[in-house]
């Protein structure tokens, strides 16, 4: 069973996300270069101080510039640095090209992991969030109610956990707004 990282991991792109996601559960925000979504920035800056924000960009000049750009937009963050010598495939130096052991070492030594989580996809299904004809609409409404950025069926549970939302609070929000 994969460990779940407590917090949000900011990476540059989908390939980086896919590599890390193969061995950890984590809420990702993708920068797509310098084009980080405004709603995602609101989400990141709305997170409680107990929820870490990790930045893991490629170990190259572009990655450094993206990291500096994020520093200017975020209230707080933790920089994660991988060894460029361990991140080289096909003449590319990036997170997606890192040796798995290098990524695991960097993450295991620098991130926090959840011991217990409030929300899972099963709980969200039991609450009637998932499995509905209008599931995407329900997710968007919940996302807007809690400033969750670009929440999807794949990251909603992680984002609710990261925001410290309780099941009772979500139940009240759903019933008050008649999302179903």
PDB file of N, CA, C and O in Angstrom, residues 4 24 32 37 42 63 70 76 110-111 117 119-120 130 133-134 139 142 145 147 162:
ATOM      1  N   UNK A   4       0.722   7.994   1.964  1.00  0.00           N
ATOM      2  CA  UNK A   4       0.105   9.248   1.544  1.00  0.00           C
ATOM      3  C   UNK A   4       0.877  10.410   2.156  1.00  0.00           C
ATOM      4  O   UNK A   4       0.985  10.513   3.380  1.00  0.00           O
ATOM      5  N   UNK A  24       3.738   7.018  -4.448  1.00  0.00           N
ATOM      6  CA  UNK A  24       3.142   7.756  -3.325  1.00  0.00           C
ATOM      7  C   UNK A  24       1.776   8.300  -3.723  1.00  0.00           C
ATOM      8  O   UNK A  24       1.565   8.679  -4.880  1.00  0.00           O
ATOM      9  N   UNK A  32       3.138  23.585 -15.006  1.00  0.00           N
ATOM     10  CA  UNK A  32       3.120  23.694 -16.473  1.00  0.00           C
ATOM     11  C   UNK A  32       3.999  24.867 -16.901  1.00  0.00           C
ATOM     12  O   UNK A  32       3.554  25.799 -17.557  1.00  0.00           O
ATOM     13  N   UNK A  37      -2.044  27.844 -12.319  1.00  0.00           N
ATOM     14  CA  UNK A  37      -3.425  28.314 -12.321  1.00  0.00           C
ATOM     15  C   UNK A  37      -3.709  29.197 -11.099  1.00  0.00           C
ATOM     16  O   UNK A  37      -3.303  28.876  -9.978  1.00  0.00           O
ATOM     17  N   UNK A  42      -4.660  30.198  -5.066  1.00  0.00           N
ATOM     18  CA  UNK A  42      -5.580  30.518  -3.964  1.00  0.00           C
ATOM     19  C   UNK A  42      -5.668  29.329  -3.008  1.00  0.00           C
ATOM     20  O   UNK A  42      -5.602  29.485  -1.788  1.00  0.00           O
ATOM     21  N   UNK A  63      14.084  25.003 -13.954  1.00  0.00           N
ATOM     22  CA  UNK A  63      13.493  24.598 -12.673  1.00  0.00           C
ATOM     23  C   UNK A  63      13.768  25.616 -11.580  1.00  0.00           C
ATOM     24  O   UNK A  63      12.897  25.916 -10.759  1.00  0.00           O
ATOM     25  N   UNK A  70       7.596  30.691  -7.883  1.00  0.00           N
ATOM     26  CA  UNK A  70       6.687  30.174  -6.852  1.00  0.00           C
ATOM     27  C   UNK A  70       6.958  30.825  -5.501  1.00  0.00           C
ATOM     28  O   UNK A  70       6.027  31.149  -4.766  1.00  0.00           O
ATOM     29  N   UNK A  76       4.291  30.391   2.086  1.00  0.00           N
ATOM     30  CA  UNK A  76       5.239  29.474   2.725  1.00  0.00           C
ATOM     31  C   UNK A  76       5.424  28.260   1.826  1.00  0.00           C
ATOM     32  O   UNK A  76       4.554  27.938   1.013  1.00  0.00           O
ATOM     33  N   UNK A 110      12.281  14.307   3.727  1.00  0.00           N
ATOM     34  CA  UNK A 110      11.869  15.709   3.799  1.00  0.00           C
ATOM     35  C   UNK A 110      10.374  15.969   3.888  1.00  0.00           C
ATOM     36  O   UNK A 110       9.978  17.111   4.101  1.00  0.00           O
ATOM     37  N   UNK A 111       9.541  14.962   3.709  1.00  0.00           N
ATOM     38  CA  UNK A 111       8.098  15.210   3.752  1.00  0.00           C
ATOM     39  C   UNK A 111       7.483  14.526   4.969  1.00  0.00           C
ATOM     40  O   UNK A 111       8.092  13.652   5.589  1.00  0.00           O
ATOM     41  N   UNK A 117      -6.180   9.303   7.823  1.00  0.00           N
ATOM     42  CA  UNK A 117      -6.804  10.287   6.957  1.00  0.00           C
ATOM     43  C   UNK A 117      -8.310  10.285   7.179  1.00  0.00           C
ATOM     44  O   UNK A 117      -8.911   9.248   7.458  1.00  0.00           O
ATOM     45  N   UNK A 119     -10.690  11.558   4.945  1.00  0.00           N
ATOM     46  CA  UNK A 119     -11.449  11.260   3.730  1.00  0.00           C
ATOM     47  C   UNK A 119     -10.748  10.242   2.851  1.00  0.00           C
ATOM     48  O   UNK A 119      -9.531  10.238   2.739  1.00  0.00           O
ATOM     49  N   UNK A 120     -11.556   9.417   2.221  1.00  0.00           N
ATOM     50  CA  UNK A 120     -11.109   8.513   1.165  1.00  0.00           C
ATOM     51  C   UNK A 120     -12.169   8.585   0.071  1.00  0.00           C
ATOM     52  O   UNK A 120     -13.267   9.123   0.286  1.00  0.00           O
ATOM     53  N   UNK A 130     -19.580  10.990  -5.050  1.00  0.00           N
ATOM     54  CA  UNK A 130     -19.210  10.227  -6.244  1.00  0.00           C
ATOM     55  C   UNK A 130     -20.353   9.302  -6.637  1.00  0.00           C
ATOM     56  O   UNK A 130     -21.200   8.947  -5.819  1.00  0.00           O
ATOM     57  N   UNK A 133     -24.922  11.304 -11.366  1.00  0.00           N
ATOM     58  CA  UNK A 133     -24.915  11.830 -12.734  1.00  0.00           C
ATOM     59  C   UNK A 133     -24.194  13.174 -12.766  1.00  0.00           C
ATOM     60  O   UNK A 133     -23.485  13.490 -13.708  1.00  0.00           O
ATOM     61  N   UNK A 134     -24.357  13.948 -11.715  1.00  0.00           N
ATOM     62  CA  UNK A 134     -23.767  15.282 -11.649  1.00  0.00           C
ATOM     63  C   UNK A 134     -22.538  15.338 -10.725  1.00  0.00           C
ATOM     64  O   UNK A 134     -22.284  16.357 -10.095  1.00  0.00           O
ATOM     65  N   UNK A 139     -18.512  18.105  -7.253  1.00  0.00           N
ATOM     66  CA  UNK A 139     -17.099  18.356  -6.927  1.00  0.00           C
ATOM     67  C   UNK A 139     -16.771  19.835  -7.087  1.00  0.00           C
ATOM     68  O   UNK A 139     -16.116  20.431  -6.230  1.00  0.00           O
ATOM     69  N   UNK A 142     -18.276  21.777  -4.147  1.00  0.00           N
ATOM     70  CA  UNK A 142     -17.502  21.544  -2.924  1.00  0.00           C
ATOM     71  C   UNK A 142     -16.170  22.291  -3.020  1.00  0.00           C
ATOM     72  O   UNK A 142     -15.733  22.942  -2.069  1.00  0.00           O
ATOM     73  N   UNK A 145     -16.772  25.905  -2.382  1.00  0.00           N
ATOM     74  CA  UNK A 145     -17.138  26.166  -0.986  1.00  0.00           C
ATOM     75  C   UNK A 145     -15.908  26.181  -0.070  1.00  0.00           C
ATOM     76  O   UNK A 145     -15.872  26.920   0.910  1.00  0.00           O
ATOM     77  N   UNK A 147     -12.523  26.474  -1.298  1.00  0.00           N
ATOM     78  CA  UNK A 147     -11.338  27.009  -2.004  1.00  0.00           C
ATOM     79  C   UNK A 147     -10.305  25.916  -2.278  1.00  0.00           C
ATOM     80  O   UNK A 147      -9.133  26.038  -1.935  1.00  0.00           O
ATOM     81  N   UNK A 162      -6.118  17.777   3.290  1.00  0.00           N
ATOM     82  CA  UNK A 162      -5.099  18.828   3.429  1.00  0.00           C
ATOM     83  C   UNK A 162      -5.670  20.106   4.027  1.00  0.00           C
ATOM     84  O   UNK A 162      -4.973  20.830   4.729  1.00  0.00           O
TER      85      UNK A 162
END
